[in-house]
């Protein structure tokens, strides 16, 4: 179990707990084989009509496929989390998955069919470290834009975790919650909430959706595993058990249909015999929550919720994980059920934010999320984010004490390496910057460090690309993007000490087949610094074997 927290089960209940896990698995299996997922829960069943839901409806977007077969629920709750800074689909080559624009369209699609929608997010909206070698300059601004987009989508509440705390939390809250109460940031067990972060973090929220009878409460806690990882000294947590007991007491007075817990902790121990996790322990300690959204450890979520039946109350609790990077969203349909003793039923599915939810041309104008992303690009440009990134030393700049090479640009290599230059010039590497200039929706990508870092020479390294004005010769993926800063070599090409630094992949004269395989493996690894799983989705399919011949440039032997 490792972690110590008050919500962890006392040992005497462990046996029961395992029994429950098995029941959970049986229920899951029943769902697999039984087709439709639909089961009942008991609850107060007490609801009132409610107010505000201002988002306009775009009738141009058709009903998303995964839920097209459902009866219209009394309320659909969108569940998301762990976006990790991916405001846009997560990479370069198509097909790409994710992005807030598609999420908006998905929700609009549901609304255009008359569905009533509420939305909740577990937190971890920004990334907690910079891309590639960058410092996390964009964490805060992305957090703000993610929150603005969630507001546009009608989110009611959002948790926070390790990722927000890395900004640190004080800055994250000042960036958004200080100025805007919606979506409400929740953290019921955040210590000294009012003293450290006055009016910025709530304990729970009551969610009412106009036109829907379903009224629910949501609260959020940070579990001990995540609390232990948070280094922000202003962020301390009290026991989640006490905090949840307090929230529940207040929630019970509010006569809600449903109670949902956003749990910043992971779900382990699903397999039989594994040790129970924090998230499960929390679920057990608080059977009053019908739905728990907890952290995923994998990028791709499981499409099935885990169903746990509490041993004492016999309540069934739905545990949901939703993966990372906003690639998927969860849709929970809540159906009021007139049957006595079964006030409502649930349906649940996940939807992949695939190209099905691209914005139709007719809906692009005044699209709130497209507009936000465009503003994001403009703000990066106006505030000159390109100049904000720290520059570290490239390994070649510390190779020898007496000389630290700087970047000189690909044109300098042309006269001595004509054939290599010709190969490069023809390759897409030589116009990688122009690709960013031409990009649309959003535009201004050439001012975004998170794009520039792989589409220029030496960004993030001393003397590398900073802006087009200051370093016009360092656009595109140039010779030195792969070979490192080469001023010393250009000054004195006969100085053999630099050869190894420039080309660590040079074959030994006596290279065996095995050596060659290893060496090519190293080059492959190197390419993947840029051709990573996000940005080149095709690399895994023999990408190196296919692509290296297209850019290889051995010096011709004459
Ligand atoms: C004045 C001529 C000259 C210029 C300019 C020049 N090189 Fe070279 N380069 C050489 C010579 C000579 C060698 C050694 C023979 C060889 O491997 O071709 C060499 C070797 C290399 C090697 C291979 C080292 C090895 O042992 O495998 C790389 C990589 C390289 N140069 C990159 C560059 C880059 C990048 C630039 C531009 C920034 C550049 N060179 C500019 C002359 C030059
Ligand atoms: C500094 C980042 C970076 C590195 C390192 C890099 N690439 Fe690229 N590569 C790019 C970018 C950016 C593009 C897209 C250029 C464009 O179209 O604007 C690209 C495009 C390509 C293309 C053409 C498009 C395609 O996927 O078929 C090939 C081929 C390619 N790279 C091969 C390689 C190989 C092989 C390596 C390793 C030896 C490598 N690249 C290393 C950034 C990089
Ligand atoms: C980690 C490195 C990396 C980052 C960061 C990166 N790119 Fe790329 N980009 C690549 C590579 C590699 C390719 C070539 C992929 C391929 O051919 O499959 C590429 C290709 C592209 C292409 C051409 C795609 C095509 O199909 O022709 C566009 C457009 C692009 N990138 C835009 C962006 C934008 C916008 C950003 C910032 C949000 C960005 N890139 C950030 C590495 C990167
Ligand atoms: C995408 C990364 C990449 C880019 C861009 C690139 N190179 Fe290379 N280069 C390599 C790799 C990897 C090797 C080692 C290949 C090998 O020896 O099998 C290499 C090898 C070389 C060699 C040694 C060739 C030989 O036969 O030993 C030279 C010279 C060279 N590059 C020069 C250049 C010049 C000049 C440019 C720009 C015009 C350039 N490279 C652009 C990755 C790159």
XYZ file of C-alpha atoms and ligand atoms in Angstrom:
730
model
C 0.000 0.000 0.000
C 2.917 2.303 0.638
C 1.078 5.567 1.062
C -0.539 6.462 4.326
C -3.759 8.327 4.290
C -6.839 8.372 6.394
C -9.049 7.067 3.667
C -7.018 3.908 3.297
C -8.884 0.850 4.465
C -8.256 -0.604 7.872
C -6.793 -4.098 7.527
C -9.883 -5.907 8.835
C -11.875 -4.768 5.874
C -9.291 -5.890 3.361
C -10.769 -9.319 2.865
C -14.148 -7.849 2.144
C -12.436 -5.434 -0.117
C -10.947 -8.132 -2.313
C -14.323 -9.810 -2.445
C -15.701 -6.571 -3.741
C -13.064 -6.284 -6.384
C -14.111 -9.650 -7.685
C -17.728 -8.553 -7.757
C -16.590 -5.498 -9.626
C -14.836 -7.661 -12.181
C -17.842 -9.930 -12.532
C -20.052 -6.928 -13.144
C -17.590 -5.732 -15.686
C -17.597 -9.070 -17.430
C -21.384 -9.078 -17.355
C -21.281 -5.755 -19.070
C -18.869 -7.010 -21.704
C -21.075 -9.929 -22.586
C -24.380 -8.283 -21.958
C -23.766 -5.539 -24.474
C -25.400 -2.416 -23.218
C -24.125 -0.910 -20.013
C -27.012 0.138 -17.917
C -27.544 -0.422 -14.263
C -29.354 1.185 -11.453
C -28.273 2.897 -8.341
C -30.215 4.034 -5.389
C -30.147 7.693 -4.525
C -32.265 10.444 -3.126
C -34.046 11.094 -6.399
C -34.875 14.571 -5.265
C -34.459 17.259 -7.888
C -35.522 20.734 -8.879
C -35.587 22.513 -12.184
C -32.644 24.816 -12.636
C -31.076 27.734 -14.471
C -28.244 28.970 -16.625
C -26.614 27.361 -19.641
C -25.690 30.118 -22.070
C -23.717 28.320 -24.819
C -25.331 28.706 -28.256
C -26.105 25.629 -30.316
C -24.518 24.902 -33.666
C -26.903 22.674 -35.564
C -24.237 21.967 -38.190
C -22.459 19.359 -36.096
C -24.057 15.953 -36.142
C -24.595 13.830 -33.087
C -21.378 12.102 -32.073
C -21.329 8.436 -33.046
C -20.683 6.713 -29.724
C -23.840 8.027 -28.132
C -26.043 8.204 -31.222
C -27.882 5.064 -30.162
C -28.679 6.211 -26.654
C -32.052 7.481 -25.597
C -31.721 11.101 -24.678
C -30.599 11.156 -21.035
C -32.006 13.538 -18.459
C -28.491 14.868 -18.132
C -25.195 13.981 -19.795
C -22.074 14.696 -17.796
C -18.853 15.163 -19.731
C -15.808 13.909 -17.795
C -12.273 14.924 -18.698
C -8.848 15.280 -17.092
C -5.069 15.109 -17.422
C -4.968 17.325 -20.482
C -1.261 18.023 -19.862
C -1.156 21.189 -21.928
C -2.526 19.696 -25.146
C -4.851 22.517 -26.165
C -4.583 21.365 -29.746
C -4.444 17.881 -31.205
C -1.256 16.415 -29.964
C 1.163 16.541 -32.854
C 2.132 17.210 -36.441
C 1.336 14.437 -38.877
C -2.235 13.259 -39.354
C -4.321 11.631 -38.115
C -4.210 13.409 -34.791
C -6.425 12.967 -31.786
C -7.573 15.436 -29.140
C -7.803 19.206 -28.871
C -10.284 21.486 -27.196
C -11.896 22.566 -30.452
C -13.136 19.057 -31.167
C -14.309 18.659 -27.596
C -16.358 21.807 -27.974
C -17.840 20.494 -31.218
C -18.680 17.186 -29.605
C -20.546 18.929 -26.815
C -22.294 21.233 -29.284
C -23.336 18.181 -31.258
C -25.046 16.777 -28.196
C -26.657 20.089 -27.350
C -27.967 20.525 -30.872
C -29.976 17.353 -30.301
C -31.539 18.885 -27.236
C -29.290 17.139 -24.727
C -28.655 18.825 -21.418
C -24.955 18.860 -20.635
C -22.796 19.404 -17.585
C -19.005 19.015 -17.582
C -16.308 18.284 -14.998
C -12.532 18.039 -15.206
C -10.188 16.195 -12.865
C -7.358 18.714 -13.295
C -3.754 18.501 -14.556
C -4.650 20.947 -17.323
C -1.181 22.374 -18.003
C 2.010 20.458 -18.633
C 4.450 20.237 -15.742
C 7.645 20.507 -17.751
C 8.695 22.138 -20.979
C 8.681 20.325 -24.284
C 11.906 18.652 -25.455
C 14.605 20.753 -23.740
C 12.480 23.814 -23.003
C 11.654 25.304 -19.640
C 7.943 25.422 -18.847
C 7.346 29.045 -19.854
C 4.024 28.191 -21.465
C 2.496 26.261 -18.592
C 0.654 29.245 -17.169
C -0.682 30.734 -20.356
C -1.882 27.344 -21.523
C -3.571 26.783 -18.195
C -5.463 30.050 -18.627
C -6.548 29.258 -22.165
C -7.598 25.746 -21.161
C -9.734 27.208 -18.379
C -11.258 29.772 -20.752
C -12.087 27.022 -23.215
C -13.676 24.951 -20.470
C -15.774 27.921 -19.501
C -16.918 28.266 -23.103
C -17.909 24.612 -22.989
C -19.975 25.088 -19.852
C -17.746 23.317 -17.344
C -18.868 23.689 -13.752
C -15.914 22.451 -11.779
C -12.309 21.408 -12.169
C -9.862 19.781 -9.762
C -6.150 20.382 -9.610
C -3.097 18.246 -8.976
C 0.618 17.918 -9.421
C 0.597 19.713 -12.756
C -1.111 22.888 -11.556
C 1.074 22.826 -8.439
C 4.172 22.822 -10.658
C 3.330 26.290 -11.997
C 3.140 26.728 -8.877
C -0.492 26.622 -7.714
C -0.527 30.210 -6.487
C 0.384 31.415 -9.981
C -2.098 29.091 -11.649
C -4.936 30.402 -9.507
C -3.835 34.008 -9.983
C -3.811 33.375 -13.718
C -7.469 32.394 -13.765
C -9.507 31.656 -10.644
C -8.688 34.999 -9.071
C -10.561 36.712 -11.898
C -13.184 34.211 -12.870
C -15.301 31.965 -10.655
C -16.208 29.495 -13.413
C -15.292 26.720 -13.761
C -14.882 26.467 -10.007
C -11.541 25.087 -8.874
C -12.126 22.450 -6.200
C -9.747 21.053 -3.615
C -11.550 20.026 -0.462
C -8.431 18.920 1.411
C -6.178 21.824 0.441
C -4.811 23.168 3.724
C -5.191 26.848 4.596
C -7.285 27.297 1.503
C -8.773 30.608 2.500
C -5.597 32.013 3.993
C -3.271 31.154 1.119
C -5.705 31.318 -1.801
C -8.695 33.408 -0.703
C -11.907 32.755 -2.691
C -10.057 30.774 -5.332
C -10.541 27.156 -4.306
C -13.831 25.635 -3.217
C -14.596 22.401 -1.402
C -17.613 21.265 -3.415
C -20.066 22.635 -5.944
C -23.711 22.086 -6.660
C -24.378 21.707 -10.363
C -27.731 22.495 -11.888
C -28.341 22.548 -15.608
C -31.221 24.467 -17.068
C -33.809 22.194 -18.566
C -32.546 19.152 -16.668
C -34.100 17.667 -13.585
C -30.821 16.185 -12.439
C -29.031 18.123 -9.761
C -25.689 16.873 -8.558
C -22.825 17.755 -6.256
C -19.129 17.465 -7.012
C -16.114 17.618 -4.762
C -12.397 17.006 -5.283
C -9.494 15.817 -3.163
C -5.809 15.216 -3.750
C -4.751 11.769 -2.554
C -1.564 11.101 -0.606
C 0.358 9.743 -3.612
C -0.013 12.981 -5.551
C 0.253 15.143 -2.406
C 3.645 13.505 -1.800
C 4.862 14.488 -5.258
C 3.904 18.151 -4.948
C 6.891 20.311 -4.116
C 5.154 23.673 -3.969
C 5.764 24.709 -0.324
C 2.472 26.619 -0.092
C 0.481 23.589 -1.044
C -0.223 21.197 1.806
C -3.077 18.806 2.238
C -5.099 17.682 5.190
C -6.650 14.249 5.409
C -8.993 13.623 2.520
C -11.168 11.547 4.835
C -12.005 14.514 7.049
C -12.380 16.848 4.093
C -14.759 14.490 2.310
C -16.796 13.880 5.445
C -17.231 17.633 5.771
C -18.169 18.104 2.113
C -20.630 15.233 2.297
C -22.317 16.702 5.309
C -22.918 19.917 3.383
C -23.879 18.083 0.211
C -26.442 15.988 2.033
C -28.233 19.134 3.134
C -28.475 20.263 -0.477
C -30.716 17.357 -1.510
C -28.798 16.223 -4.571
C -29.568 13.405 -6.984
C -25.973 12.404 -7.390
C -22.591 12.962 -5.849
C -19.405 12.851 -7.861
C -15.838 12.730 -6.555
C -12.835 13.984 -8.504
C -10.012 11.988 -6.985
C -6.431 13.033 -7.735
C -4.978 9.595 -7.183
C -4.457 6.466 -9.238
C -6.422 3.292 -9.489
C -4.171 0.306 -9.057
C -5.018 -3.114 -7.796
C -7.768 -3.839 -10.254
C -6.300 -7.231 -11.035
C -7.211 -9.965 -8.626
C -4.747 -10.197 -5.789
C -3.096 -6.852 -6.393
C -2.953 -4.499 -3.468
C -5.797 -2.026 -3.337
C -5.056 1.490 -4.379
C -5.767 4.825 -2.866
C -8.573 5.559 -5.274
C -10.326 2.312 -4.452
C -9.779 2.883 -0.779
C -11.361 6.293 -1.044
C -14.291 4.813 -2.889
C -14.708 2.312 -0.134
C -14.549 4.813 2.621
C -17.227 6.937 0.941
C -19.966 4.887 -0.681
C -22.069 8.059 -0.870
C -20.393 8.974 -4.166
C -21.931 7.205 -7.131
C -19.207 8.251 -9.543
C -15.479 8.695 -8.981
C -13.156 10.106 -11.619
C -9.544 9.253 -10.810
C -6.145 9.539 -12.522
C -5.071 7.267 -15.361
C -1.590 5.917 -15.499
C -1.874 5.254 -19.214
C -2.356 7.673 -22.046
C -5.148 5.586 -23.539
C -8.006 5.100 -21.116
C -9.899 1.927 -20.531
C -13.297 2.315 -22.127
C -14.926 0.448 -19.286
C -15.591 1.934 -15.924
C -14.796 -0.226 -12.943
C -17.892 -1.056 -10.984
C -17.412 -1.619 -7.301
C -20.144 -2.697 -4.936
C -19.646 -1.481 -1.447
C -19.728 -4.435 0.951
C -21.820 -2.766 3.580
C -24.161 -0.435 1.774
C -24.300 -2.584 -1.386
C -24.120 0.670 -3.312
C -22.553 0.379 -6.738
C -19.881 2.893 -7.492
C -18.572 3.736 -10.910
C -14.837 4.404 -11.130
C -13.810 6.203 -14.288
C -10.421 7.020 -15.820
C -10.108 9.076 -18.932
C -6.502 8.829 -20.162
C -4.212 11.715 -20.940
C -3.706 14.646 -23.325
C -7.412 15.171 -23.953
C -7.518 12.384 -26.508
C -10.702 10.981 -25.034
C -13.629 12.304 -23.091
C -16.083 10.379 -20.962
C -19.822 10.738 -21.424
C -22.035 9.729 -18.540
C -25.741 9.591 -19.348
C -27.969 9.993 -16.316
C -31.531 8.724 -16.684
C -34.212 9.407 -14.155
C -35.921 6.153 -13.549
C -39.452 6.066 -12.168
C -39.061 2.514 -10.796
C -39.399 2.489 -7.041
C -36.024 2.083 -5.373
C -34.204 2.907 -8.610
C -34.326 6.662 -8.979
C -31.894 6.768 -11.923
C -29.760 4.749 -14.320
C -26.402 5.424 -15.922
C -24.866 4.849 -19.277
C -21.210 5.484 -19.892
C -18.914 5.568 -22.877
C -15.712 7.215 -23.939
C -15.372 9.141 -27.164
C -12.086 9.551 -28.976
C -11.557 13.125 -30.120
C -10.836 12.035 -33.661
C -11.261 13.896 -36.928
C -14.998 13.129 -36.832
C -15.318 16.221 -34.701
C -13.354 18.627 -36.853
C -15.180 21.912 -37.191
C -17.290 22.032 -40.357
C -16.367 24.985 -42.570
C -19.741 26.592 -41.951
C -19.187 26.634 -38.180
C -15.696 28.150 -38.124
C -16.783 31.729 -37.891
C -17.184 32.922 -34.302
C -16.256 29.482 -33.042
C -15.350 30.174 -29.405
C -12.471 27.702 -29.203
C -10.985 28.470 -32.625
C -11.092 32.126 -31.601
C -9.392 31.341 -28.293
C -6.600 29.415 -29.988
C -6.079 32.264 -32.427
C -5.828 34.638 -29.456
C -3.370 32.260 -27.834
C -1.073 32.453 -30.873
C -1.321 36.236 -30.961
C -0.535 36.515 -27.267
C 2.573 34.335 -27.638
C 3.704 36.628 -30.419
C 2.862 39.899 -28.653
C 4.552 38.850 -25.431
C 7.539 37.476 -27.308
C 7.576 34.036 -25.785
C 10.382 33.058 -28.168
C 12.767 35.241 -26.193
C 11.661 33.932 -22.831
C 13.108 30.500 -23.033
C 16.352 29.920 -21.239
C 19.232 28.702 -23.366
C 21.304 25.799 -22.154
C 24.626 24.568 -23.505
C 24.688 22.049 -26.276
C 27.008 19.082 -25.555
C 29.299 20.336 -28.348
C 29.633 23.612 -26.434
C 31.192 21.830 -23.483
C 33.182 19.195 -25.408
C 36.494 21.044 -25.116
C 37.449 23.675 -22.580
C 39.213 26.034 -24.968
C 36.443 26.598 -27.520
C 32.676 26.785 -27.370
C 31.215 26.552 -30.885
C 28.228 28.644 -31.957
C 25.617 28.008 -34.641
C 26.517 29.392 -38.070
C 23.691 28.175 -40.342
C 23.473 25.608 -43.149
C 24.639 27.908 -45.944
C 28.117 27.877 -44.431
C 28.418 24.147 -45.070
C 27.499 24.262 -48.721
C 30.844 24.947 -50.325
C 32.650 21.981 -48.754
C 29.728 19.510 -48.456
C 27.980 20.061 -51.734
C 26.310 16.685 -52.072
C 25.092 16.621 -48.459
C 23.758 20.128 -48.973
C 21.910 19.127 -52.123
C 20.205 16.201 -50.369
C 19.212 18.399 -47.474
C 17.972 21.233 -49.668
C 15.550 18.870 -51.393
C 14.276 17.404 -48.131
C 11.346 18.864 -46.180
C 13.816 19.654 -43.368
C 14.989 22.675 -45.378
C 11.584 24.365 -45.261
C 10.336 23.328 -41.832
C 10.084 26.943 -40.686
C 7.944 27.944 -43.658
C 5.572 25.157 -42.676
C 4.911 26.987 -39.420
C 4.498 30.345 -41.135
C 1.867 28.842 -43.413
C -0.004 26.997 -40.680
C -3.588 28.071 -40.009
C -6.028 27.498 -37.177
C -4.318 28.747 -35.336
C -1.819 30.884 -37.200
C 1.320 32.516 -35.797
C 2.863 29.129 -35.066
C 6.306 30.521 -35.837
C 6.014 32.468 -32.585
C 5.238 29.436 -30.474
C 8.361 27.991 -28.814
C 6.644 24.635 -28.594
C 6.557 24.485 -32.389
C 9.780 26.327 -33.106
C 11.836 23.923 -31.010
C 11.728 21.186 -33.658
C 11.326 23.373 -36.733
C 14.502 25.486 -36.388
C 18.208 25.128 -35.599
C 19.336 25.053 -31.977
C 16.320 26.625 -30.293
C 16.869 26.412 -26.535
C 20.658 26.156 -26.921
C 23.161 28.987 -26.589
C 23.508 30.931 -29.851
C 20.637 28.925 -31.361
C 17.466 30.258 -32.991
C 15.624 32.888 -31.002
C 13.654 35.078 -33.405
C 13.610 35.616 -37.140
C 15.080 39.117 -36.651
C 17.968 38.055 -34.475
C 18.810 34.695 -36.030
C 17.528 34.695 -39.622
C 20.046 32.058 -40.741
C 18.867 29.490 -38.207
C 15.386 28.750 -39.541
C 14.369 25.203 -40.583
C 15.829 21.872 -39.545
C 19.387 22.584 -40.667
C 22.690 20.733 -40.691
C 23.408 21.853 -37.163
C 20.011 20.647 -35.888
C 21.579 17.212 -36.157
C 25.328 17.880 -36.107
C 25.390 20.570 -33.418
C 26.905 24.081 -33.502
C 29.794 24.001 -35.951
C 31.604 27.365 -35.952
C 34.902 25.849 -34.854
C 34.771 23.243 -37.614
C 33.979 25.886 -40.222
C 36.897 28.017 -38.997
C 39.326 25.136 -39.201
C 37.927 22.192 -41.107
C 41.112 20.166 -40.732
C 40.889 20.078 -36.933
C 39.937 16.426 -36.579
C 38.978 16.704 -32.926
C 35.602 18.117 -33.970
C 34.724 15.310 -36.367
C 33.595 12.973 -33.635
C 31.594 15.694 -31.961
C 29.885 16.592 -35.237
C 29.283 13.009 -36.253
C 28.997 10.556 -33.371
C 27.399 8.085 -35.795
C 30.425 7.602 -38.032
C 30.990 3.948 -38.874
C 34.208 2.281 -37.709
C 36.346 1.122 -40.660
C 35.906 -2.491 -39.504
C 32.163 -2.260 -38.891
C 30.387 -5.618 -38.572
C 26.734 -6.154 -39.436
C 25.933 -6.112 -35.721
C 27.835 -2.842 -35.199
C 25.924 -1.333 -38.073
C 22.599 -2.363 -36.644
C 23.509 -0.768 -33.305
C 24.728 2.390 -34.984
C 21.580 2.746 -37.073
C 19.569 2.123 -33.912
C 21.310 5.122 -32.355
C 20.516 7.311 -35.348
C 16.902 6.151 -35.166
C 16.767 7.158 -31.491
C 18.214 10.509 -32.407
C 15.615 11.183 -35.112
C 12.908 10.429 -32.573
C 13.888 13.464 -30.535
C 11.747 15.241 -33.101
C 9.968 12.380 -34.859
C 8.409 11.371 -31.570
C 5.190 9.502 -31.060
C 3.112 12.689 -30.935
C 4.577 14.482 -33.895
C 5.220 11.635 -36.263
C 2.554 9.028 -35.717
C 3.939 6.935 -38.572
C 7.465 6.510 -37.212
C 6.592 3.367 -35.270
C 5.709 1.628 -38.509
C 9.309 1.151 -39.730
C 9.628 4.918 -39.900
C 13.378 4.939 -39.704
C 13.839 2.286 -42.391
C 11.553 4.253 -44.704
C 12.649 7.780 -43.909
C 16.386 7.624 -43.378
C 17.076 6.792 -47.052
C 15.131 9.955 -47.966
C 17.528 12.214 -46.071
C 20.791 10.203 -45.845
C 23.729 12.055 -47.347
C 26.928 9.971 -47.385
C 29.895 11.840 -48.834
C 30.420 10.400 -52.327
C 33.709 8.530 -52.723
C 35.570 9.470 -55.840
C 36.033 24.654 -45.365
C 35.363 23.459 -45.708
C 34.302 22.965 -44.736
C 33.218 23.637 -44.283
C 32.840 25.079 -44.524
C 32.446 22.688 -43.508
N 33.090 21.500 -43.504
Fe 32.445 19.831 -42.593
N 34.119 18.871 -43.159
C 35.107 19.384 -43.900
C 36.183 18.426 -44.053
C 37.462 18.628 -44.852
C 35.781 17.273 -43.333
C 36.528 15.977 -43.165
C 36.380 15.119 -44.359
C 34.991 14.595 -44.461
O 34.582 13.822 -43.621
O 34.306 15.002 -45.427
C 34.456 17.596 -42.798
C 33.697 16.705 -42.084
C 32.410 16.962 -41.612
C 31.567 15.994 -40.975
C 31.863 14.544 -40.803
C 32.798 14.238 -39.694
C 33.120 12.750 -39.696
O 34.258 12.437 -39.336
O 32.276 11.963 -40.079
C 30.424 16.634 -40.650
C 29.210 16.040 -39.929
C 30.560 17.987 -41.094
N 31.769 18.163 -41.687
C 29.556 18.942 -40.931
C 29.716 20.233 -41.364
C 28.701 21.225 -41.150
C 27.387 21.010 -40.420
C 29.174 22.375 -41.712
C 28.478 23.712 -41.755
C 28.101 24.278 -40.469
C 30.463 22.080 -42.271
N 30.769 20.777 -42.046
C 31.226 23.005 -42.909
C 35.134 20.632 -44.465
C 34.204 21.620 -44.217
C 15.291 18.936 -35.045
C 14.152 18.095 -35.289
C 14.280 16.968 -36.281
C 15.199 15.947 -36.285
C 16.324 15.699 -35.307
C 14.858 15.110 -37.403
N 13.775 15.612 -38.071
Fe 12.950 14.895 -39.775
N 11.599 16.386 -39.769
C 11.519 17.382 -38.826
C 10.463 18.298 -39.193
C 10.034 19.536 -38.407
C 9.916 17.824 -40.391
C 8.764 18.449 -41.171
C 9.294 19.408 -42.138
C 8.165 20.115 -42.851
O 7.515 19.486 -43.693
O 7.956 21.273 -42.533
C 10.662 16.615 -40.720
C 10.431 15.877 -41.860
C 11.143 14.744 -42.213
C 10.936 13.977 -43.405
C 9.913 14.271 -44.484
C 8.534 13.950 -44.006
C 8.346 12.506 -43.707
O 8.113 12.199 -42.514
O 8.496 11.662 -44.598
C 11.810 12.926 -43.364
C 11.947 11.849 -44.395
C 12.584 13.048 -42.146
N 12.170 14.186 -41.488
C 13.553 12.180 -41.748
C 14.322 12.327 -40.607
C 15.342 11.387 -40.186
C 15.669 10.097 -40.871
C 15.900 11.901 -39.061
C 17.045 11.352 -38.259
C 18.268 11.142 -39.003
C 15.243 13.150 -38.789
N 14.280 13.371 -39.749
C 15.557 13.958 -37.734
C 12.295 17.536 -37.713
C 13.376 16.741 -37.399
C 9.101 17.304 -31.037
C 9.307 17.950 -32.299
C 8.194 18.733 -32.951
C 7.451 19.734 -32.388
C 7.508 20.238 -30.953
C 6.594 20.231 -33.428
N 6.812 19.566 -34.584
Fe 5.800 19.839 -36.340
N 6.829 18.288 -37.160
C 7.768 17.512 -36.494
C 8.119 16.395 -37.340
C 9.103 15.305 -36.978
C 7.371 16.510 -38.523
C 7.344 15.570 -39.700
C 6.272 14.560 -39.372
C 5.914 13.659 -40.480
O 6.308 13.878 -41.594
O 5.162 12.701 -40.191
C 6.572 17.726 -38.373
C 5.681 18.198 -39.337
C 4.859 19.289 -39.170
C 3.923 19.769 -40.153
C 3.747 19.203 -41.529
C 2.818 18.047 -41.422
C 2.554 17.406 -42.754
O 1.780 16.458 -42.740
O 3.122 17.845 -43.751
C 3.261 20.826 -39.601
C 2.170 21.658 -40.231
C 3.793 21.014 -38.280
N 4.758 20.066 -38.058
C 3.357 21.987 -37.403
C 3.770 22.063 -36.088
C 3.185 22.963 -35.134
C 2.079 23.935 -35.425
C 3.827 22.752 -33.952
C 3.552 23.404 -32.634
C 2.234 23.220 -32.098
C 4.812 21.704 -34.178
N 4.749 21.330 -35.494
C 5.659 21.239 -33.213
C 8.289 17.734 -35.240
C 7.788 18.624 -34.338
C 18.217 15.025 -39.826
C 19.555 15.059 -39.300
C 20.667 15.517 -40.198
C 20.704 16.669 -40.944
C 19.634 17.720 -41.067
C 21.995 16.679 -41.579
N 22.708 15.578 -41.223
Fe 24.592 15.105 -41.825
N 24.450 13.313 -40.940
C 23.404 12.909 -40.134
C 23.683 11.583 -39.658
C 22.762 10.789 -38.736
C 24.929 11.196 -40.202
C 25.667 9.882 -40.017
C 25.280 8.930 -41.081
C 26.215 7.795 -41.260
O 27.398 7.996 -41.128
O 25.706 6.718 -41.598
C 25.367 12.319 -40.992
C 26.555 12.346 -41.691
C 27.115 13.465 -42.286
C 28.408 13.565 -42.870
C 29.408 12.426 -43.001
C 29.065 11.649 -44.219
C 29.959 10.470 -44.445
O 29.901 9.920 -45.548
O 30.671 10.074 -43.530
C 28.561 14.831 -43.330
C 29.782 15.417 -44.032
C 27.330 15.542 -43.027
N 26.481 14.681 -42.406
C 27.095 16.865 -43.317
C 25.863 17.443 -43.275
C 25.548 18.739 -43.825
C 26.540 19.655 -44.491
C 24.226 18.954 -43.592
C 23.379 20.127 -44.021
C 23.455 20.488 -45.429
C 23.730 17.806 -42.869
N 24.733 16.925 -42.709
C 22.425 17.691 -42.405
C 22.281 13.640 -39.824
C 21.921 14.843 -40.400
